[in-house]
mmCIF file of C-alpha atoms in Angstrom:
data_model
loop_
_atom_site.group_PDB
_atom_site.id
_atom_site.type_symbol
_atom_site.label_atom_id
_atom_site.label_comp_id
_atom_site.label_asym_id
_atom_site.label_seq_id
_atom_site.Cartn_x
_atom_site.Cartn_y
_atom_site.Cartn_z
ATOM 1 C CA UNK A 20 0.000 0.000 0.000
ATOM 2 C CA UNK A 21 1.425 3.364 -0.988
ATOM 3 C CA UNK A 22 2.310 5.938 1.646
ATOM 4 C CA UNK A 23 0.465 9.228 1.189
ATOM 5 C CA UNK A 24 1.360 12.507 2.845
ATOM 6 C CA UNK A 25 -0.203 15.779 3.875
ATOM 7 C CA UNK A 26 1.538 19.034 4.775
ATOM 8 C CA UNK A 27 0.499 21.063 7.805
ATOM 9 C CA UNK A 28 2.063 23.279 10.465
ATOM 10 C CA UNK A 29 5.389 23.132 8.627
ATOM 11 C CA UNK A 30 5.704 19.353 8.705
ATOM 12 C CA UNK A 31 4.733 16.286 6.677
ATOM 13 C CA UNK A 32 2.442 13.610 8.090
ATOM 14 C CA UNK A 33 2.365 10.194 6.432
ATOM 15 C CA UNK A 34 -0.666 7.960 6.217
ATOM 16 C CA UNK A 35 -2.039 4.956 4.403
ATOM 17 C CA UNK A 36 -5.461 4.800 2.790
ATOM 18 C CA UNK A 37 -7.524 1.985 1.355
ATOM 19 C CA UNK A 38 -10.811 3.086 -0.129
ATOM 20 C CA UNK A 39 -13.947 1.031 0.255
ATOM 21 C CA UNK A 40 -14.473 -1.484 -2.502
ATOM 22 C CA UNK A 41 -18.132 -0.989 -3.185
ATOM 23 C CA UNK A 42 -19.476 2.387 -2.063
ATOM 24 C CA UNK A 43 -17.745 5.714 -2.577
ATOM 25 C CA UNK A 44 -20.111 7.327 -0.051
ATOM 26 C CA UNK A 45 -19.126 5.008 2.794
ATOM 27 C CA UNK A 46 -17.689 6.537 5.986
ATOM 28 C CA UNK A 47 -13.921 6.731 6.331
ATOM 29 C CA UNK A 48 -12.386 5.339 9.522
ATOM 30 C CA UNK A 49 -9.125 6.916 10.685
ATOM 31 C CA UNK A 50 -6.965 4.827 13.043
ATOM 32 C CA UNK A 51 -4.559 6.444 15.525
ATOM 33 C CA UNK A 52 -1.773 4.369 17.080
ATOM 34 C CA UNK A 53 -0.365 4.434 20.597
ATOM 35 C CA UNK A 54 2.960 5.260 22.246
ATOM 36 C CA UNK A 55 6.052 4.196 20.343
ATOM 37 C CA UNK A 56 3.962 2.770 17.518
ATOM 38 C CA UNK A 57 3.080 3.551 13.926
ATOM 39 C CA UNK A 58 0.286 3.015 11.425
ATOM 40 C CA UNK A 59 1.541 -0.548 10.951
ATOM 41 C CA UNK A 60 -0.173 -1.594 14.172
ATOM 42 C CA UNK A 61 -3.449 -1.293 12.246
ATOM 43 C CA UNK A 62 -2.475 -3.549 9.339
ATOM 44 C CA UNK A 63 -5.256 -6.025 10.152
ATOM 45 C CA UNK A 64 -7.871 -3.274 10.188
ATOM 46 C CA UNK A 65 -7.445 -2.524 6.482
ATOM 47 C CA UNK A 66 -9.601 -5.628 5.980
ATOM 48 C CA UNK A 67 -12.508 -3.372 6.971
ATOM 49 C CA UNK A 68 -12.164 -1.764 3.542
ATOM 50 C CA UNK A 69 -14.701 -4.297 2.294
ATOM 51 C CA UNK A 70 -17.274 -2.024 3.967
ATOM 52 C CA UNK A 71 -15.520 1.247 4.855
ATOM 53 C CA UNK A 72 -12.702 3.394 3.606
ATOM 54 C CA UNK A 73 -9.803 2.947 6.043
ATOM 55 C CA UNK A 74 -6.919 5.283 6.844
ATOM 56 C CA UNK A 75 -4.134 5.049 9.411
ATOM 57 C CA UNK A 76 -1.526 7.716 10.117
ATOM 58 C CA UNK A 77 1.929 7.945 11.606
ATOM 59 C CA UNK A 78 1.881 10.571 14.344
ATOM 60 C CA UNK A 79 4.714 13.117 14.293
ATOM 61 C CA UNK A 80 8.059 11.467 14.943
ATOM 62 C CA UNK A 81 6.692 7.985 14.251
ATOM 63 C CA UNK A 82 6.874 5.833 11.166
ATOM 64 C CA UNK A 83 7.417 7.991 8.094
ATOM 65 C CA UNK A 84 6.135 11.284 9.508
ATOM 66 C CA UNK A 85 8.269 14.307 10.317
ATOM 67 C CA UNK A 86 8.902 14.937 13.997
ATOM 68 C CA UNK A 87 7.684 17.972 15.897
ATOM 69 C CA UNK A 88 9.455 20.095 18.501
ATOM 70 C CA UNK A 89 6.947 19.982 21.341
ATOM 71 C CA UNK A 90 7.127 19.893 25.112
ATOM 72 C CA UNK A 91 5.868 16.802 26.919
ATOM 73 C CA UNK A 92 2.194 16.886 27.828
ATOM 74 C CA UNK A 93 -0.510 19.032 26.317
ATOM 75 C CA UNK A 94 1.779 20.577 23.689
ATOM 76 C CA UNK A 95 2.689 17.131 22.358
ATOM 77 C CA UNK A 96 -0.935 15.931 22.441
ATOM 78 C CA UNK A 97 -2.052 19.087 20.640
ATOM 79 C CA UNK A 98 0.556 18.530 17.917
ATOM 80 C CA UNK A 99 -0.653 14.959 17.496
ATOM 81 C CA UNK A 100 -4.234 16.226 17.249
ATOM 82 C CA UNK A 101 -3.069 18.541 14.455
ATOM 83 C CA UNK A 102 -1.722 15.456 12.660
ATOM 84 C CA UNK A 103 -5.054 13.670 12.975
ATOM 85 C CA UNK A 104 -7.074 16.683 11.855
ATOM 86 C CA UNK A 105 -4.862 17.102 8.787
ATOM 87 C CA UNK A 106 -5.253 13.469 7.744
ATOM 88 C CA UNK A 107 -8.977 13.465 8.547
ATOM 89 C CA UNK A 108 -9.446 16.456 6.278
ATOM 90 C CA UNK A 109 -7.343 14.846 3.547
ATOM 91 C CA UNK A 110 -9.340 11.604 3.660
ATOM 92 C CA UNK A 111 -12.793 12.920 4.666
ATOM 93 C CA UNK A 112 -12.635 10.726 7.760
ATOM 94 C CA UNK A 113 -15.579 11.046 10.132
ATOM 95 C CA UNK A 114 -14.868 8.102 12.448
ATOM 96 C CA UNK A 115 -11.734 8.027 14.625
ATOM 97 C CA UNK A 116 -10.377 4.926 16.345
ATOM 98 C CA UNK A 117 -7.645 5.531 18.917
ATOM 99 C CA UNK A 118 -5.574 3.063 20.910
ATOM 100 C CA UNK A 119 -3.890 4.116 24.180
ATOM 101 C CA UNK A 120 -2.108 7.430 23.451
ATOM 102 C CA UNK A 121 -4.161 7.470 20.249
ATOM 103 C CA UNK A 122 -7.290 7.373 22.380
ATOM 104 C CA UNK A 123 -6.060 10.403 24.325
ATOM 105 C CA UNK A 124 -5.480 12.165 21.010
ATOM 106 C CA UNK A 125 -8.967 11.206 19.805
ATOM 107 C CA UNK A 126 -10.622 12.444 22.998
ATOM 108 C CA UNK A 127 -8.677 15.724 22.896
ATOM 109 C CA UNK A 128 -9.749 16.199 19.286
ATOM 110 C CA UNK A 129 -13.409 15.486 20.034
ATOM 111 C CA UNK A 130 -13.451 17.796 23.050
ATOM 112 C CA UNK A 131 -11.483 20.723 21.657
ATOM 113 C CA UNK A 132 -11.676 20.837 17.870
ATOM 114 C CA UNK A 133 -14.472 21.515 15.388
ATOM 115 C CA UNK A 134 -13.901 18.423 13.240
ATOM 116 C CA UNK A 135 -17.284 16.835 12.541
ATOM 117 C CA UNK A 136 -17.198 13.268 13.907
ATOM 118 C CA UNK A 137 -19.919 10.674 13.515
ATOM 119 C CA UNK A 138 -18.388 8.157 15.937
ATOM 120 C CA UNK A 139 -15.404 7.320 18.130
ATOM 121 C CA UNK A 140 -13.833 4.026 19.122
ATOM 122 C CA UNK A 141 -11.674 4.205 22.257
ATOM 123 C CA UNK A 142 -9.655 1.008 22.272
ATOM 124 C CA UNK A 143 -7.327 0.172 25.141
ATOM 125 C CA UNK A 144 -7.235 3.680 26.585
ATOM 126 C CA UNK A 145 -8.550 5.755 29.473
ATOM 127 C CA UNK A 146 -9.866 9.144 30.522
ATOM 128 C CA UNK A 147 -6.744 9.301 32.719
ATOM 129 C CA UNK A 148 -3.559 7.556 31.611
ATOM 130 C CA UNK A 149 -1.187 7.576 34.571
ATOM 131 C CA UNK A 150 2.055 5.650 33.934
ATOM 132 C CA UNK A 151 4.068 3.785 36.566
ATOM 133 C CA UNK A 152 6.911 5.875 37.961
ATOM 134 C CA UNK A 153 9.354 3.023 37.373
ATOM 135 C CA UNK A 154 8.392 2.825 33.707
ATOM 136 C CA UNK A 155 8.787 6.575 33.262
ATOM 137 C CA UNK A 156 12.245 6.305 34.808
ATOM 138 C CA UNK A 157 13.248 3.368 32.584
ATOM 139 C CA UNK A 158 12.042 5.183 29.499
ATOM 140 C CA UNK A 159 14.469 7.966 30.345
ATOM 141 C CA UNK A 160 17.393 5.938 31.652
ATOM 142 C CA UNK A 161 17.099 2.267 30.627
ATOM 143 C CA UNK A 162 15.134 1.970 27.403
ATOM 144 C CA UNK A 163 15.830 -1.744 26.982
ATOM 145 C CA UNK A 164 14.281 -2.434 30.377
ATOM 146 C CA UNK A 165 11.256 -0.298 29.505
ATOM 147 C CA UNK A 166 10.692 -2.199 26.253
ATOM 148 C CA UNK A 167 11.060 -5.549 28.039
ATOM 149 C CA UNK A 168 8.626 -4.482 30.764
ATOM 150 C CA UNK A 169 5.986 -3.380 28.267
ATOM 151 C CA UNK A 170 6.186 -6.748 26.550
ATOM 152 C CA UNK A 171 5.663 -8.641 29.790
ATOM 153 C CA UNK A 172 2.628 -10.811 30.511
ATOM 154 C CA UNK A 173 -0.726 -9.188 29.734
ATOM 155 C CA UNK A 174 0.654 -5.755 29.094
ATOM 156 C CA UNK A 175 0.851 -5.181 25.356
ATOM 157 C CA UNK A 176 0.015 -8.817 24.575
ATOM 158 C CA UNK A 177 -1.758 -11.750 26.177
ATOM 159 C CA UNK A 178 -0.365 -14.086 23.537
ATOM 160 C CA UNK A 179 3.185 -15.419 23.751
ATOM 161 C CA UNK A 180 3.476 -15.336 19.940
ATOM 162 C CA UNK A 181 7.113 -14.399 19.401
ATOM 163 C CA UNK A 182 6.374 -12.945 15.966
ATOM 164 C CA UNK A 183 3.994 -10.394 17.454
ATOM 165 C CA UNK A 184 6.293 -9.601 20.349
ATOM 166 C CA UNK A 185 9.436 -9.172 18.290
ATOM 167 C CA UNK A 186 7.670 -7.055 15.670
ATOM 168 C CA UNK A 187 6.269 -4.839 18.421
ATOM 169 C CA UNK A 188 9.682 -4.430 20.043
ATOM 170 C CA UNK A 189 11.220 -3.557 16.686
ATOM 171 C CA UNK A 190 8.546 -0.903 16.102
ATOM 172 C CA UNK A 191 9.265 0.652 19.496
ATOM 173 C CA UNK A 192 12.997 0.767 18.798
ATOM 174 C CA UNK A 193 12.242 2.286 15.382
ATOM 175 C CA UNK A 194 10.265 5.062 17.082
ATOM 176 C CA UNK A 195 13.244 5.517 19.386
ATOM 177 C CA UNK A 196 13.759 6.337 23.017
ATOM 178 C CA UNK A 197 13.151 10.089 22.804
ATOM 179 C CA UNK A 198 9.814 9.833 20.973
ATOM 180 C CA UNK A 199 8.560 6.840 22.973
ATOM 181 C CA UNK A 200 9.469 8.515 26.247
ATOM 182 C CA UNK A 201 7.727 11.712 25.114
ATOM 183 C CA UNK A 202 4.628 9.659 24.311
ATOM 184 C CA UNK A 203 4.410 7.942 27.690
ATOM 185 C CA UNK A 204 5.215 11.096 29.658
ATOM 186 C CA UNK A 205 2.479 12.895 27.722
ATOM 187 C CA UNK A 206 0.049 10.090 28.545
ATOM 188 C CA UNK A 207 1.002 10.520 32.204
ATOM 189 C CA UNK A 208 -0.255 14.122 32.158
ATOM 190 C CA UNK A 209 -3.509 13.265 30.370
ATOM 191 C CA UNK A 210 -6.695 13.496 32.446
ATOM 192 C CA UNK A 211 -10.101 14.437 30.979
ATOM 193 C CA UNK A 212 -12.271 12.831 33.654
ATOM 194 C CA UNK A 213 -13.904 16.158 34.448
ATOM 195 C CA UNK A 214 -14.805 16.682 30.773
ATOM 196 C CA UNK A 215 -15.662 13.215 29.529
ATOM 197 C CA UNK A 216 -19.361 13.736 30.265
ATOM 198 C CA UNK A 217 -19.401 16.487 27.632
ATOM 199 C CA UNK A 218 -18.304 14.096 24.903
ATOM 200 C CA UNK A 219 -21.592 13.154 23.255
ATOM 201 C CA UNK A 220 -20.239 11.537 20.079
ATOM 202 C CA UNK A 221 -21.483 7.931 19.759
ATOM 203 C CA UNK A 222 -18.604 5.921 21.202
ATOM 204 C CA UNK A 223 -17.490 2.326 21.524
ATOM 205 C CA UNK A 224 -15.179 1.552 24.453
ATOM 206 C CA UNK A 225 -13.292 -1.556 23.362
ATOM 207 C CA UNK A 226 -10.826 -3.407 25.593
ATOM 208 C CA UNK A 227 -8.763 -6.575 25.549
ATOM 209 C CA UNK A 228 -9.899 -9.038 28.194
ATOM 210 C CA UNK A 229 -6.469 -9.217 29.852
ATOM 211 C CA UNK A 230 -5.248 -5.642 29.333
ATOM 212 C CA UNK A 231 -3.209 -4.612 32.394
ATOM 213 C CA UNK A 232 -2.073 -1.265 30.976
ATOM 214 C CA UNK A 233 -5.565 0.164 30.445
ATOM 215 C CA UNK A 234 -7.762 -2.408 32.199
ATOM 216 C CA UNK A 235 -11.446 -3.122 31.609
ATOM 217 C CA UNK A 236 -12.395 -0.825 34.513
ATOM 218 C CA UNK A 237 -11.158 2.152 32.477
ATOM 219 C CA UNK A 238 -13.660 1.247 29.775
ATOM 220 C CA UNK A 239 -16.447 0.675 32.283
ATOM 221 C CA UNK A 240 -15.817 4.293 33.299
ATOM 222 C CA UNK A 241 -16.385 5.478 29.737
ATOM 223 C CA UNK A 242 -19.680 3.597 29.555
ATOM 224 C CA UNK A 243 -20.798 5.013 32.897
ATOM 225 C CA UNK A 244 -19.747 8.634 32.387
ATOM 226 C CA UNK A 245 -20.233 9.320 28.682
ATOM 227 C CA UNK A 246 -23.737 10.096 27.425
ATOM 228 C CA UNK A 247 -23.630 7.733 24.431
ATOM 229 C CA UNK A 248 -21.091 4.967 24.947
ATOM 230 C CA UNK A 249 -21.216 1.218 24.438
ATOM 231 C CA UNK A 250 -18.726 -1.197 25.987
ATOM 232 C CA UNK A 251 -17.254 -4.359 24.421
ATOM 233 C CA UNK A 252 -14.478 -6.827 25.252
ATOM 234 C CA UNK A 253 -12.065 -8.629 22.944
ATOM 235 C CA UNK A 254 -11.406 -12.057 24.423
ATOM 236 C CA UNK A 255 -7.920 -13.576 24.599
ATOM 237 C CA UNK A 256 -6.198 -10.230 24.062
ATOM 238 C CA UNK A 257 -4.462 -7.524 26.052
ATOM 239 C CA UNK A 258 -3.551 -3.918 25.171
ATOM 240 C CA UNK A 259 -2.908 -4.414 21.452
ATOM 241 C CA UNK A 260 -6.097 -6.352 20.780
ATOM 242 C CA UNK A 261 -6.158 -5.182 17.161
ATOM 243 C CA UNK A 262 -2.997 -7.218 16.539
ATOM 244 C CA UNK A 263 -3.793 -10.245 18.690
ATOM 245 C CA UNK A 264 -7.396 -10.693 17.618
ATOM 246 C CA UNK A 265 -7.909 -8.682 14.413
ATOM 247 C CA UNK A 266 -11.020 -10.570 13.309
ATOM 248 C CA UNK A 267 -12.805 -10.032 16.628
ATOM 249 C CA UNK A 268 -11.600 -6.437 16.826
ATOM 250 C CA UNK A 269 -12.843 -5.665 13.322
ATOM 251 C CA UNK A 270 -16.170 -7.341 13.991
ATOM 252 C CA UNK A 271 -16.717 -5.231 17.102
ATOM 253 C CA UNK A 272 -15.940 -2.024 15.227
ATOM 254 C CA UNK A 273 -18.022 -3.007 12.198
ATOM 255 C CA UNK A 274 -21.045 -4.064 14.279
ATOM 256 C CA UNK A 275 -20.938 -0.808 16.248
ATOM 257 C CA UNK A 276 -20.739 1.355 13.142
ATOM 258 C CA UNK A 277 -23.416 -0.615 11.322
ATOM 259 C CA UNK A 278 -25.795 0.067 14.203
ATOM 260 C CA UNK A 279 -24.882 3.717 14.688
ATOM 261 C CA UNK A 280 -24.191 5.237 11.267
#
């Protein structure tokens, strides 16, 4: 699949797009990856192009996108929101799916920007994304240990599939220590619990059964506090459920959109 780009705020953001096979008027779903990741984490979701147009971007500093000079926290999240808005406008996307950090970006977009959204999917994320102090320290001072920790039992993966684990580690090293650390430290500052009740976009809160990084209780909170939010679980998966169980993940997203759009 060819890499497309869009220019905004003095930088280039890369994305991939597969248009729907049958209906040019179908909604476009835009997928937003998490900390230390890239659009490649969504490779299994391009199968949804049988029914929807599908796009996935590389946030600034990830994959094939230019980096941005931004302070940790809101400034970084705001820059990432700019990336998503630019790609959404380029692809006419009106549904945003965000995982982890990508969920924080999606919520910030929905709460603070004027982009017209028909639906959100918040997958493996939370209204507050506090990170363990030890992990924050390792990200700064012992990146190998941080990567090993994140790939421990029921963190990023429930499966012990070495192909998934090694590919995920490689992606994190490709993003690099500085960008990955910036991502996690920015997650640590994220907290929209006082605002989440204002987010009235139809939303699916989708979580891996064994996710220890953003556990099911985080997604229960979405369903309880948001005015229009459904809750679903992907069995036999942890934080990166879209990679571990792509068929189940896609079915959950497709069923939700079919009922709501």
